[in-house]
Amino acid sequence: MGVDTSLRSTGVGVVEVKGSRFSVVEFGVIKAPRTFSLSECLQKLNSGITEIIERTKPQAVAVEGVFFCKNVKTILILGEARGVVIAACSVHGIPVYEYAPRRVKQAVVGFGGAEKSQVARMVMSLLALKEEPPEDAADALAIAICHLHNRTGCAALMPKPI
């Protein structure tokens, strides 16, 4: 399962692999209205992630690593949201792996500086989707694909769970 964490619009994508073929189990976005307080948003995120974990039973969860951000408040809020996702996974005994944004783009598109639209198109192609998923869900699916590429590759390059 890949998770593109955000306070108000967290993308989630569950992907399975059989041989060299990827297929979508499910994807979507956990949304919290602007009227929700921080604690309400975090609770909504926790319950949404927990529901998806219980329904799909992923073997691992991959999240995007923290990127450079000039706004300290934004990075703190993102850290709180990531903490909720990691804790929900931990409660269910699921290992969580972290991938840098450039590494995700490299795994999906072949170029670490790829645009979001390029990532979305490749996700559609790799997963044989007929329609483009919402941006946050496409990012989550890309994170899941990145993890599956790493899992099936060289064990020495596999990151340790966080």
PDB file of C-alpha atoms in Angstrom:
ATOM      1  CA  MET A   1       0.000   0.000   0.000  1.00  0.00           C
ATOM      2  CA  GLY A   2       1.308   3.438  -0.898  1.00  0.00           C
ATOM      3  CA  VAL A   3       0.319   6.547   1.040  1.00  0.00           C
ATOM      4  CA  ASP A   4       0.807  10.142  -0.107  1.00  0.00           C
ATOM      5  CA  THR A   5       0.298  11.822   3.245  1.00  0.00           C
ATOM      6  CA  SER A   6      -1.398  15.161   3.684  1.00  0.00           C
ATOM      7  CA  LEU A   7      -3.571  16.654   6.392  1.00  0.00           C
ATOM      8  CA  ARG A   8      -6.649  17.294   4.249  1.00  0.00           C
ATOM      9  CA  SER A   9      -6.190  15.067   1.178  1.00  0.00           C
ATOM     10  CA  THR A  10      -4.208  11.864   1.713  1.00  0.00           C
ATOM     11  CA  GLY A  11      -3.843   9.613  -1.308  1.00  0.00           C
ATOM     12  CA  VAL A  12      -3.929   5.863  -0.808  1.00  0.00           C
ATOM     13  CA  GLY A  13      -3.208   3.150  -3.353  1.00  0.00           C
ATOM     14  CA  VAL A  14      -3.105  -0.587  -2.861  1.00  0.00           C
ATOM     15  CA  VAL A  15      -1.252  -2.510  -5.552  1.00  0.00           C
ATOM     16  CA  GLU A  16      -0.399  -6.180  -5.880  1.00  0.00           C
ATOM     17  CA  VAL A  17       2.168  -7.846  -8.067  1.00  0.00           C
ATOM     18  CA  LYS A  18       1.984 -11.249  -9.714  1.00  0.00           C
ATOM     19  CA  GLY A  19       5.152 -12.097 -11.579  1.00  0.00           C
ATOM     20  CA  SER A  20       6.056  -8.867 -13.340  1.00  0.00           C
ATOM     21  CA  ARG A  21       2.477  -7.551 -13.606  1.00  0.00           C
ATOM     22  CA  PHE A  22       1.086  -4.888 -11.306  1.00  0.00           C
ATOM     23  CA  SER A  23      -2.625  -4.581 -10.631  1.00  0.00           C
ATOM     24  CA  VAL A  24      -4.734  -2.205  -8.569  1.00  0.00           C
ATOM     25  CA  VAL A  25      -6.587  -3.521  -5.551  1.00  0.00           C
ATOM     26  CA  GLU A  26      -8.021  -0.097  -4.728  1.00  0.00           C
ATOM     27  CA  PHE A  27      -7.157   3.575  -4.588  1.00  0.00           C
ATOM     28  CA  GLY A  28      -8.703   6.764  -3.313  1.00  0.00           C
ATOM     29  CA  VAL A  29      -8.309   9.900  -1.256  1.00  0.00           C
ATOM     30  CA  ILE A  30      -9.028  10.402   2.436  1.00  0.00           C
ATOM     31  CA  LYS A  31     -10.393  13.946   2.615  1.00  0.00           C
ATOM     32  CA  ALA A  32     -10.952  16.183   5.622  1.00  0.00           C
ATOM     33  CA  PRO A  33     -13.065  19.321   5.185  1.00  0.00           C
ATOM     34  CA  ARG A  34     -11.519  22.768   5.728  1.00  0.00           C
ATOM     35  CA  THR A  35     -13.871  23.188   8.706  1.00  0.00           C
ATOM     36  CA  PHE A  36     -12.158  20.327  10.591  1.00  0.00           C
ATOM     37  CA  SER A  37      -9.664  21.173  13.312  1.00  0.00           C
ATOM     38  CA  LEU A  38      -6.194  19.626  13.280  1.00  0.00           C
ATOM     39  CA  SER A  39      -7.244  16.907  15.720  1.00  0.00           C
ATOM     40  CA  GLU A  40     -10.387  16.109  13.687  1.00  0.00           C
ATOM     41  CA  CYS A  41      -8.285  15.831  10.511  1.00  0.00           C
ATOM     42  CA  LEU A  42      -5.826  13.487  12.215  1.00  0.00           C
ATOM     43  CA  GLN A  43      -8.667  11.328  13.567  1.00  0.00           C
ATOM     44  CA  LYS A  44     -10.279  11.156  10.103  1.00  0.00           C
ATOM     45  CA  LEU A  45      -6.899  10.133   8.635  1.00  0.00           C
ATOM     46  CA  ASN A  46      -6.413   7.473  11.317  1.00  0.00           C
ATOM     47  CA  SER A  47      -9.861   5.962  10.817  1.00  0.00           C
ATOM     48  CA  GLY A  48      -9.511   6.069   7.007  1.00  0.00           C
ATOM     49  CA  ILE A  49      -6.110   4.371   6.989  1.00  0.00           C
ATOM     50  CA  THR A  50      -7.301   1.808   9.551  1.00  0.00           C
ATOM     51  CA  GLU A  51     -10.375   0.942   7.437  1.00  0.00           C
ATOM     52  CA  ILE A  52      -8.243   0.431   4.319  1.00  0.00           C
ATOM     53  CA  ILE A  53      -5.707  -1.688   6.217  1.00  0.00           C
ATOM     54  CA  GLU A  54      -8.438  -3.885   7.679  1.00  0.00           C
ATOM     55  CA  ARG A  55     -10.171  -4.251   4.298  1.00  0.00           C
ATOM     56  CA  THR A  56      -7.118  -4.882   2.067  1.00  0.00           C
ATOM     57  CA  LYS A  57      -4.609  -6.382   4.541  1.00  0.00           C
ATOM     58  CA  PRO A  58      -1.422  -5.043   2.891  1.00  0.00           C
ATOM     59  CA  GLN A  59       1.883  -6.763   3.595  1.00  0.00           C
ATOM     60  CA  ALA A  60       3.775  -3.454   3.684  1.00  0.00           C
ATOM     61  CA  VAL A  61       3.107   0.268   3.497  1.00  0.00           C
ATOM     62  CA  ALA A  62       5.276   2.779   1.662  1.00  0.00           C
ATOM     63  CA  VAL A  63       5.192   6.507   2.366  1.00  0.00           C
ATOM     64  CA  GLU A  64       6.877   9.413   0.677  1.00  0.00           C
ATOM     65  CA  GLY A  65       9.861  10.798   2.556  1.00  0.00           C
ATOM     66  CA  VAL A  66       9.869  14.317   3.900  1.00  0.00           C
ATOM     67  CA  PHE A  67      10.862  16.818   1.244  1.00  0.00           C
ATOM     68  CA  PHE A  68      12.579  20.193   1.655  1.00  0.00           C
ATOM     69  CA  CYS A  69      10.092  22.783   2.883  1.00  0.00           C
ATOM     70  CA  LYS A  70      10.677  26.384   3.904  1.00  0.00           C
ATOM     71  CA  ASN A  71       7.470  26.670   5.932  1.00  0.00           C
ATOM     72  CA  VAL A  72       8.075  25.171   9.390  1.00  0.00           C
ATOM     73  CA  LYS A  73       4.356  25.013  10.233  1.00  0.00           C
ATOM     74  CA  THR A  74       3.627  23.033   7.063  1.00  0.00           C
ATOM     75  CA  ILE A  75       6.372  20.499   7.767  1.00  0.00           C
ATOM     76  CA  LEU A  76       5.191  20.050  11.370  1.00  0.00           C
ATOM     77  CA  ILE A  77       1.618  19.370  10.249  1.00  0.00           C
ATOM     78  CA  LEU A  78       2.861  16.922   7.605  1.00  0.00           C
ATOM     79  CA  GLY A  79       4.939  15.204  10.294  1.00  0.00           C
ATOM     80  CA  GLU A  80       1.885  14.820  12.498  1.00  0.00           C
ATOM     81  CA  ALA A  81      -0.103  13.309   9.616  1.00  0.00           C
ATOM     82  CA  ARG A  82       2.757  10.935   8.750  1.00  0.00           C
ATOM     83  CA  GLY A  83       2.927   9.927  12.411  1.00  0.00           C
ATOM     84  CA  VAL A  84      -0.746   8.977  12.356  1.00  0.00           C
ATOM     85  CA  VAL A  85      -0.231   6.814   9.246  1.00  0.00           C
ATOM     86  CA  ILE A  86       2.872   5.134  10.694  1.00  0.00           C
ATOM     87  CA  ALA A  87       1.129   4.512  14.034  1.00  0.00           C
ATOM     88  CA  ALA A  88      -1.955   3.008  12.342  1.00  0.00           C
ATOM     89  CA  CYS A  89       0.302   0.637  10.417  1.00  0.00           C
ATOM     90  CA  SER A  90       2.287  -0.229  13.524  1.00  0.00           C
ATOM     91  CA  VAL A  91      -0.875  -1.130  15.443  1.00  0.00           C
ATOM     92  CA  HIS A  92      -1.613  -3.675  12.708  1.00  0.00           C
ATOM     93  CA  GLY A  93       1.978  -4.991  12.607  1.00  0.00           C
ATOM     94  CA  ILE A  94       2.621  -3.712   9.083  1.00  0.00           C
ATOM     95  CA  PRO A  95       6.159  -2.553   8.251  1.00  0.00           C
ATOM     96  CA  VAL A  96       6.412   0.972   6.824  1.00  0.00           C
ATOM     97  CA  TYR A  97       9.043   1.981   4.255  1.00  0.00           C
ATOM     98  CA  GLU A  98       9.998   5.479   3.192  1.00  0.00           C
ATOM     99  CA  TYR A  99      11.036   6.645  -0.277  1.00  0.00           C
ATOM    100  CA  ALA A 100      12.362  10.012  -1.391  1.00  0.00           C
ATOM    101  CA  PRO A 101      10.156  11.782  -3.955  1.00  0.00           C
ATOM    102  CA  ARG A 102      12.920  11.610  -6.595  1.00  0.00           C
ATOM    103  CA  ARG A 103      13.315   7.875  -6.024  1.00  0.00           C
ATOM    104  CA  VAL A 104       9.560   7.335  -6.556  1.00  0.00           C
ATOM    105  CA  LYS A 105       9.666   9.294  -9.829  1.00  0.00           C
ATOM    106  CA  GLN A 106      12.777   7.389 -10.933  1.00  0.00           C
ATOM    107  CA  ALA A 107      11.096   4.031 -10.238  1.00  0.00           C
ATOM    108  CA  VAL A 108       7.888   4.905 -12.099  1.00  0.00           C
ATOM    109  CA  VAL A 109       8.989   7.237 -14.911  1.00  0.00           C
ATOM    110  CA  GLY A 110      12.717   6.593 -15.129  1.00  0.00           C
ATOM    111  CA  PHE A 111      13.581  10.214 -14.338  1.00  0.00           C
ATOM    112  CA  GLY A 112      13.787  11.678 -10.825  1.00  0.00           C
ATOM    113  CA  GLY A 113      12.763  15.142 -11.996  1.00  0.00           C
ATOM    114  CA  ALA A 114       9.547  13.984 -13.703  1.00  0.00           C
ATOM    115  CA  GLU A 115       6.428  16.163 -13.568  1.00  0.00           C
ATOM    116  CA  LYS A 116       3.312  15.007 -11.698  1.00  0.00           C
ATOM    117  CA  SER A 117       1.476  14.588 -15.002  1.00  0.00           C
ATOM    118  CA  GLN A 118       4.206  12.220 -16.278  1.00  0.00           C
ATOM    119  CA  VAL A 119       3.958  10.171 -13.084  1.00  0.00           C
ATOM    120  CA  ALA A 120       0.160   9.968 -13.397  1.00  0.00           C
ATOM    121  CA  ARG A 121       0.362   8.825 -17.034  1.00  0.00           C
ATOM    122  CA  MET A 122       2.916   6.123 -16.202  1.00  0.00           C
ATOM    123  CA  VAL A 123       0.820   4.943 -13.248  1.00  0.00           C
ATOM    124  CA  MET A 124      -2.146   4.633 -15.633  1.00  0.00           C
ATOM    125  CA  SER A 125      -0.021   2.675 -18.098  1.00  0.00           C
ATOM    126  CA  LEU A 126       1.625   0.361 -15.551  1.00  0.00           C
ATOM    127  CA  LEU A 127      -1.693  -0.428 -13.866  1.00  0.00           C
ATOM    128  CA  ALA A 128      -3.826  -0.483 -17.063  1.00  0.00           C
ATOM    129  CA  LEU A 129      -6.188   2.165 -15.694  1.00  0.00           C
ATOM    130  CA  LYS A 130      -8.747   3.563 -18.115  1.00  0.00           C
ATOM    131  CA  GLU A 131      -9.037   6.916 -16.320  1.00  0.00           C
ATOM    132  CA  GLU A 132      -6.504   9.061 -14.548  1.00  0.00           C
ATOM    133  CA  PRO A 133      -6.836   8.721 -10.763  1.00  0.00           C
ATOM    134  CA  PRO A 134      -7.036  11.830  -8.544  1.00  0.00           C
ATOM    135  CA  GLU A 135      -3.587  13.432  -8.175  1.00  0.00           C
ATOM    136  CA  ASP A 136      -3.056  12.328  -4.558  1.00  0.00           C
ATOM    137  CA  ALA A 137      -4.163   8.770  -5.360  1.00  0.00           C
ATOM    138  CA  ALA A 138      -1.856   8.672  -8.412  1.00  0.00           C
ATOM    139  CA  ASP A 139       1.043   9.721  -6.191  1.00  0.00           C
ATOM    140  CA  ALA A 140       0.142   6.998  -3.663  1.00  0.00           C
ATOM    141  CA  LEU A 141      -0.025   4.380  -6.411  1.00  0.00           C
ATOM    142  CA  ALA A 142       3.403   5.545  -7.638  1.00  0.00           C
ATOM    143  CA  ILE A 143       4.808   5.140  -4.111  1.00  0.00           C
ATOM    144  CA  ALA A 144       3.374   1.610  -3.941  1.00  0.00           C
ATOM    145  CA  ILE A 145       4.882   0.762  -7.351  1.00  0.00           C
ATOM    146  CA  CYS A 146       8.250   2.132  -6.206  1.00  0.00           C
ATOM    147  CA  HIS A 147       8.157  -0.130  -3.162  1.00  0.00           C
ATOM    148  CA  LEU A 148       7.239  -3.161  -5.235  1.00  0.00           C
ATOM    149  CA  HIS A 149      10.124  -2.446  -7.617  1.00  0.00           C
ATOM    150  CA  ASN A 150      12.490  -2.283  -4.645  1.00  0.00           C
ATOM    151  CA  ARG A 151      11.035  -5.360  -2.994  1.00  0.00           C
ATOM    152  CA  THR A 152      11.571  -7.447  -6.097  1.00  0.00           C
ATOM    153  CA  GLY A 153      15.049  -6.031  -6.729  1.00  0.00           C
ATOM    154  CA  CYS A 154      18.314  -6.420  -4.867  1.00  0.00           C
ATOM    155  CA  ALA A 155      17.772  -7.068  -1.139  1.00  0.00           C
ATOM    156  CA  ALA A 156      20.863  -5.020  -0.282  1.00  0.00           C
ATOM    157  CA  LEU A 157      19.181  -1.918  -1.756  1.00  0.00           C
ATOM    158  CA  MET A 158      15.883  -2.460   0.085  1.00  0.00           C
ATOM    159  CA  PRO A 159      15.377   0.215   2.717  1.00  0.00           C
ATOM    160  CA  LYS A 160      14.860  -0.809   6.310  1.00  0.00           C
ATOM    161  CA  PRO A 161      11.352  -0.254   7.738  1.00  0.00           C
ATOM    162  CA  ILE A 162      10.890   2.985   9.645  1.00  0.00           C
TER     163      ILE A 162
END
